[in-house]
PDB file of C-alpha atoms in Angstrom:
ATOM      1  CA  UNK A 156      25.737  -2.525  12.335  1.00  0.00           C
ATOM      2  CA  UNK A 157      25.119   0.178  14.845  1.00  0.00           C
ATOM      3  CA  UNK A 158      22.240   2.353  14.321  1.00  0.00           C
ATOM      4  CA  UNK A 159      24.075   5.672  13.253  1.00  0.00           C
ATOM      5  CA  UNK A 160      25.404   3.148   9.983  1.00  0.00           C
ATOM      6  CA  UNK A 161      21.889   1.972   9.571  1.00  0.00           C
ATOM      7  CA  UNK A 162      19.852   5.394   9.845  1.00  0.00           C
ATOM      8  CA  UNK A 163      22.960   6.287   6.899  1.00  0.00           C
ATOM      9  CA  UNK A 164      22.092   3.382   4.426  1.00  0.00           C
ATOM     10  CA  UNK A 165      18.646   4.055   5.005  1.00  0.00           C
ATOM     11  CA  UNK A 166      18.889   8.104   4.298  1.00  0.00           C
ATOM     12  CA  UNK A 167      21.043   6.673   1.251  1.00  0.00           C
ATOM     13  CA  UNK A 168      18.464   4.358  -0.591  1.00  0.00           C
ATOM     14  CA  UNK A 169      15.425   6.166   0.141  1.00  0.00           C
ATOM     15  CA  UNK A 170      14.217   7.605  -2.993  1.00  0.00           C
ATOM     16  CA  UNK A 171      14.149  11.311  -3.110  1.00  0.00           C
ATOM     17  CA  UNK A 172      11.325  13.046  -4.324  1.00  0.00           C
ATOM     18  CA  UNK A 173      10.287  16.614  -5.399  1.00  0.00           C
ATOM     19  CA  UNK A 174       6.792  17.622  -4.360  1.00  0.00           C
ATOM     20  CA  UNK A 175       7.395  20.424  -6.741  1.00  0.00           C
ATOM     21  CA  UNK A 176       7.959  18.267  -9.431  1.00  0.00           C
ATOM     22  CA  UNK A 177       5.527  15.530  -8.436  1.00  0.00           C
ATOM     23  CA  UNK A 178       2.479  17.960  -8.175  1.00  0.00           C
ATOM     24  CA  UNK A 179       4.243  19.467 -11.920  1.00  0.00           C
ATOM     25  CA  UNK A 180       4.028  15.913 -13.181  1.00  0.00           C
ATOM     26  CA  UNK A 181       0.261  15.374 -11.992  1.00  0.00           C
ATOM     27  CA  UNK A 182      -0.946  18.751 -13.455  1.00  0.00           C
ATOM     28  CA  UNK A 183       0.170  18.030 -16.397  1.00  0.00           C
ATOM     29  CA  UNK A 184      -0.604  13.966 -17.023  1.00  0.00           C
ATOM     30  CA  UNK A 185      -4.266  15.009 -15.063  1.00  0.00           C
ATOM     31  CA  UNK A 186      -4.632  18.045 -17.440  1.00  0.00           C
ATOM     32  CA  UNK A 187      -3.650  16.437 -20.647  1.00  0.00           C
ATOM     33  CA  UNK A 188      -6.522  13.413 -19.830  1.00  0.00           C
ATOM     34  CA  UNK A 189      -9.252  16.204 -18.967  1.00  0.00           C
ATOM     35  CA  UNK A 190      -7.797  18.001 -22.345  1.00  0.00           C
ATOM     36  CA  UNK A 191      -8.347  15.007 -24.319  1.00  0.00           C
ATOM     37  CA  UNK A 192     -11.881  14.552 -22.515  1.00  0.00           C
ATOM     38  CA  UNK A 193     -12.713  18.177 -23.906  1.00  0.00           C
ATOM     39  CA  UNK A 194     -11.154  17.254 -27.187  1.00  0.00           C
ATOM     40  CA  UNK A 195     -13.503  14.202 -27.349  1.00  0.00           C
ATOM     41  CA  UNK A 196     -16.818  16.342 -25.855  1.00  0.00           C
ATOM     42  CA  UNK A 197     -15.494  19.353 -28.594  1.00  0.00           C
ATOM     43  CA  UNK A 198     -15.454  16.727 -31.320  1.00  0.00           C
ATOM     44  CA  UNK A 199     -18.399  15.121 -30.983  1.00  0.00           C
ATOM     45  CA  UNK A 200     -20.828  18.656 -30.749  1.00  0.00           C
ATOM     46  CA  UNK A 201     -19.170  20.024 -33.955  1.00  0.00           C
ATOM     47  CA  UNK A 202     -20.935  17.060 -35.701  1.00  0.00           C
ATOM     48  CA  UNK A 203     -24.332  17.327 -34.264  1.00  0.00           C
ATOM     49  CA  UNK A 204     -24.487  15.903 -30.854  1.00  0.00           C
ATOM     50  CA  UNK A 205     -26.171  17.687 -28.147  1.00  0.00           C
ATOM     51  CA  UNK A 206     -23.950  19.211 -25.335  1.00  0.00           C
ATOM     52  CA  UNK A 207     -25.350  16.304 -22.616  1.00  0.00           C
ATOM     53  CA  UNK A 208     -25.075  13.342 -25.191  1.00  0.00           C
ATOM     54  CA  UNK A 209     -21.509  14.339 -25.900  1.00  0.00           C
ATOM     55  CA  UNK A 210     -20.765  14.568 -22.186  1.00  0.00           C
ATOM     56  CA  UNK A 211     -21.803  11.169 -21.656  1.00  0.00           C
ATOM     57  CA  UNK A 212     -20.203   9.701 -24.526  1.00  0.00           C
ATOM     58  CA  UNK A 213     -17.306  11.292 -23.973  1.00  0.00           C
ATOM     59  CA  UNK A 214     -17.405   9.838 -19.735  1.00  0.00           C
ATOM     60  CA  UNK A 215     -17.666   6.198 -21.749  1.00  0.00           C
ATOM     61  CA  UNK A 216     -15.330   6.585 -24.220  1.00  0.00           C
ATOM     62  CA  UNK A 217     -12.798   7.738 -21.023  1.00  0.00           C
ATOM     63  CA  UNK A 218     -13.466   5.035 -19.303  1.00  0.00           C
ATOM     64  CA  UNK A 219     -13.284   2.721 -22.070  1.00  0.00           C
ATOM     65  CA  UNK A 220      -9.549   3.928 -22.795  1.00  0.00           C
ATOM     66  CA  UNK A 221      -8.662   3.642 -18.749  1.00  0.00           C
ATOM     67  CA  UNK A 222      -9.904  -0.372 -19.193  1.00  0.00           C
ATOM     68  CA  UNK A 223      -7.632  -0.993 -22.411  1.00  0.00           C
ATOM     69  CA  UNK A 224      -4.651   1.000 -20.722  1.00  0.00           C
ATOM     70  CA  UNK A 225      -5.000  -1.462 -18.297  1.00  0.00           C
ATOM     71  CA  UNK A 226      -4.742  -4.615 -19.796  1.00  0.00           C
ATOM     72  CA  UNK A 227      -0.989  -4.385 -21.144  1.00  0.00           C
ATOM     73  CA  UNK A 228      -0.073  -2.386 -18.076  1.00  0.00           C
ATOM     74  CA  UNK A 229       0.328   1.121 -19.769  1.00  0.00           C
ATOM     75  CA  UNK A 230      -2.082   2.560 -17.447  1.00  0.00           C
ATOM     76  CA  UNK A 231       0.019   1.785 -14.671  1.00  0.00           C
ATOM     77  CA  UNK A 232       3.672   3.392 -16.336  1.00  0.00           C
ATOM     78  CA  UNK A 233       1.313   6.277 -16.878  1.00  0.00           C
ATOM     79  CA  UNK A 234       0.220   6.504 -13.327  1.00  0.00           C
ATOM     80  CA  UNK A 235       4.129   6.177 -12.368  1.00  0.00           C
ATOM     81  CA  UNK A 236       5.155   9.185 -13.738  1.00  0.00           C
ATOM     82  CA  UNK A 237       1.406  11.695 -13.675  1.00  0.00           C
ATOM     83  CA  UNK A 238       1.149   9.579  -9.808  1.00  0.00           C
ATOM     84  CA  UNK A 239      -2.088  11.549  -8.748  1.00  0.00           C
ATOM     85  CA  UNK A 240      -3.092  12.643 -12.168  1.00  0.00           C
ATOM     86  CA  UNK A 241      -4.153   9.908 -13.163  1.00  0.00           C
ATOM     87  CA  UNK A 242      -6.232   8.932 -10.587  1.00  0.00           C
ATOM     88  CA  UNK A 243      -8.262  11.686 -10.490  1.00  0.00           C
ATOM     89  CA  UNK A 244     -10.117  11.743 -13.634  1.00  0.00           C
ATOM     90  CA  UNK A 245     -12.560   9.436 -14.576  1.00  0.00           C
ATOM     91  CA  UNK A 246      -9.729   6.892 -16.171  1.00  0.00           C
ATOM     92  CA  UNK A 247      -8.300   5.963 -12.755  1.00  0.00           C
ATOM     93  CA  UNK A 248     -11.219   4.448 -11.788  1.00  0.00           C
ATOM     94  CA  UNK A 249     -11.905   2.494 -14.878  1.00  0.00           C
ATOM     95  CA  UNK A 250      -8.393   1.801 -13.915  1.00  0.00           C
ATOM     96  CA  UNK A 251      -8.414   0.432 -10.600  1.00  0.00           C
ATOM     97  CA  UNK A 252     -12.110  -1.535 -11.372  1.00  0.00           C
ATOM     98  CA  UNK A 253     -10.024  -2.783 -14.709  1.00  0.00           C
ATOM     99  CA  UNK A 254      -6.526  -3.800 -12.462  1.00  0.00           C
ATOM    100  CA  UNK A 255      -8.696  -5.477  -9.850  1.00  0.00           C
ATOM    101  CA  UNK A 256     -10.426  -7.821 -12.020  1.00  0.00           C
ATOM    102  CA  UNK A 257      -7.383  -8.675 -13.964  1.00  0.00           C
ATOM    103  CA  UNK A 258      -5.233  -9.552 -10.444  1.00  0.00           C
ATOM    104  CA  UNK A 259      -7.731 -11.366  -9.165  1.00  0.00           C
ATOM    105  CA  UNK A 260      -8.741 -13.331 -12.598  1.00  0.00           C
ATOM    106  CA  UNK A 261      -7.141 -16.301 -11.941  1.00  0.00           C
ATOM    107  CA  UNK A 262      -9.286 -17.692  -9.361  1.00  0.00           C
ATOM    108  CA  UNK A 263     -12.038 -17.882 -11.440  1.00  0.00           C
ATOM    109  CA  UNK A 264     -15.223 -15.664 -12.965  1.00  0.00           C
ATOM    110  CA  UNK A 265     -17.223 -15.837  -9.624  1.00  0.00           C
ATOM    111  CA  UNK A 266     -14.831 -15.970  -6.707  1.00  0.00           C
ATOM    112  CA  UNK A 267     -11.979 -13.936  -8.821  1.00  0.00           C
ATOM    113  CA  UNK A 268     -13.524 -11.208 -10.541  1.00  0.00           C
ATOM    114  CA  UNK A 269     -16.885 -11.232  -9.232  1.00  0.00           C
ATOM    115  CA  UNK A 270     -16.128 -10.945  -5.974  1.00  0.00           C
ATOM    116  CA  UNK A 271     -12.856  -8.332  -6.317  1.00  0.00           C
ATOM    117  CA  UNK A 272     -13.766  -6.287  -9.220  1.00  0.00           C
ATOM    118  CA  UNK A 273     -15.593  -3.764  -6.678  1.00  0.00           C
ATOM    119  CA  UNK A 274     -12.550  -3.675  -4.563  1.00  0.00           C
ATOM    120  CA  UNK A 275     -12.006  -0.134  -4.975  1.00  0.00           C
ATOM    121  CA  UNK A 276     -15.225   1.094  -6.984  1.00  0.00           C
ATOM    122  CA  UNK A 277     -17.614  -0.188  -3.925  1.00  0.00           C
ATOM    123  CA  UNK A 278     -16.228   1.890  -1.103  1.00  0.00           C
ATOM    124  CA  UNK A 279     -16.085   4.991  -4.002  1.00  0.00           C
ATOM    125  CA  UNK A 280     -19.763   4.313  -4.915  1.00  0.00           C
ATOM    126  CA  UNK A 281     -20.753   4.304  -1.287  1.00  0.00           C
ATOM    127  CA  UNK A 282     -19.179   7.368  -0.178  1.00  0.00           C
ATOM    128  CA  UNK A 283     -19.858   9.195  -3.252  1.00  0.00           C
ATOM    129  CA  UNK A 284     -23.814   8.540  -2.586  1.00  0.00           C
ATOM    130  CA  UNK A 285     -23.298   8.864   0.891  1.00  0.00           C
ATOM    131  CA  UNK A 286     -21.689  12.633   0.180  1.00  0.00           C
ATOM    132  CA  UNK A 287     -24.302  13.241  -2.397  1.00  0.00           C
ATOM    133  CA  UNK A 288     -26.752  12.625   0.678  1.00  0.00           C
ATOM    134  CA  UNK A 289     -25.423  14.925   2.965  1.00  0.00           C
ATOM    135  CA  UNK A 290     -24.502  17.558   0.460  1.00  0.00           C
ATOM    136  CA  UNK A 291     -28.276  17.646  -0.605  1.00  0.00           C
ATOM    137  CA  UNK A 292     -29.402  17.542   3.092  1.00  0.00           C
ATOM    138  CA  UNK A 293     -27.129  21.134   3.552  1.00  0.00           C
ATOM    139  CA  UNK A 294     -29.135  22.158   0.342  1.00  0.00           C
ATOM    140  CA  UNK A 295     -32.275  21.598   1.489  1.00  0.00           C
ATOM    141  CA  UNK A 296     -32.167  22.930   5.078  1.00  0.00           C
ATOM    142  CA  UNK A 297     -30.332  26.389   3.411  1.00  0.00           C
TER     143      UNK A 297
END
């Protein structure tokens, strides 16, 4: 196979994709989870709960639902067709802390999950802080 024929199969069984339609699909999977996040926030106010406590409930209650889309692997046919809307909200990370212990749960509670449950979330944690650092350095010297 020269590599004119090879280049051709290759060109032939690459998936195409539409960045149009990709960042379409992500709008709209990403907007319909920060929808139902309002929903949630919307719900619990009208019956009593302050505007803070209803926040935070509603944050759990997000990240609750990204853990139990996990387990039977709906999360991840979600994220297949929203791709980056899904990752942005709150849920992906419950997702990828969720999908990490659950791959790496059969080799046991300590060395399994304990050890590759903060897989993703560590390196998020510690550049979120770290960015909170420097953002509230620029605050303080302007």
């Amino acid at each position: 196979m020269n590599k004119e024929t090879y280049n051709e199969y290759v060109k032939q069984i690459t998936p195409k994709h539409s960045v149009f339609g990709n960042c379409w699909k992500a709008f709209l999977v990403g907007g319909a989870i920060c929808v139902l996040g309002q929903a949630v926030t919307a719900a619990l106010q009208r019956v009593g709960m302050p505007q803070e406590d209803a926040a935070s409930w509603c944050s759990l209650l997000l990240v609750l639902l990204g853990v139990l889309l996990t387990g039977p692997g709906w999360y991840a046919r979600l994220a297949k067709l929203g791709g980056a809307g899904t990752l942005v909200p709150i849920t992906g990370f419950a997702n990828s802390v969720a999908a990490s212990a659950i791959e790496f749960q059969k080799e046991g509670q300590v060395f399994g999950i304990g050890c590759k449950i903060f897989t993703i979330a560590g390196p998020v944690i510690l550049y979120g802080i770290f960015a909170s650092w420097v953002l509230g350095i620029i605050y303080m010297i302007f």
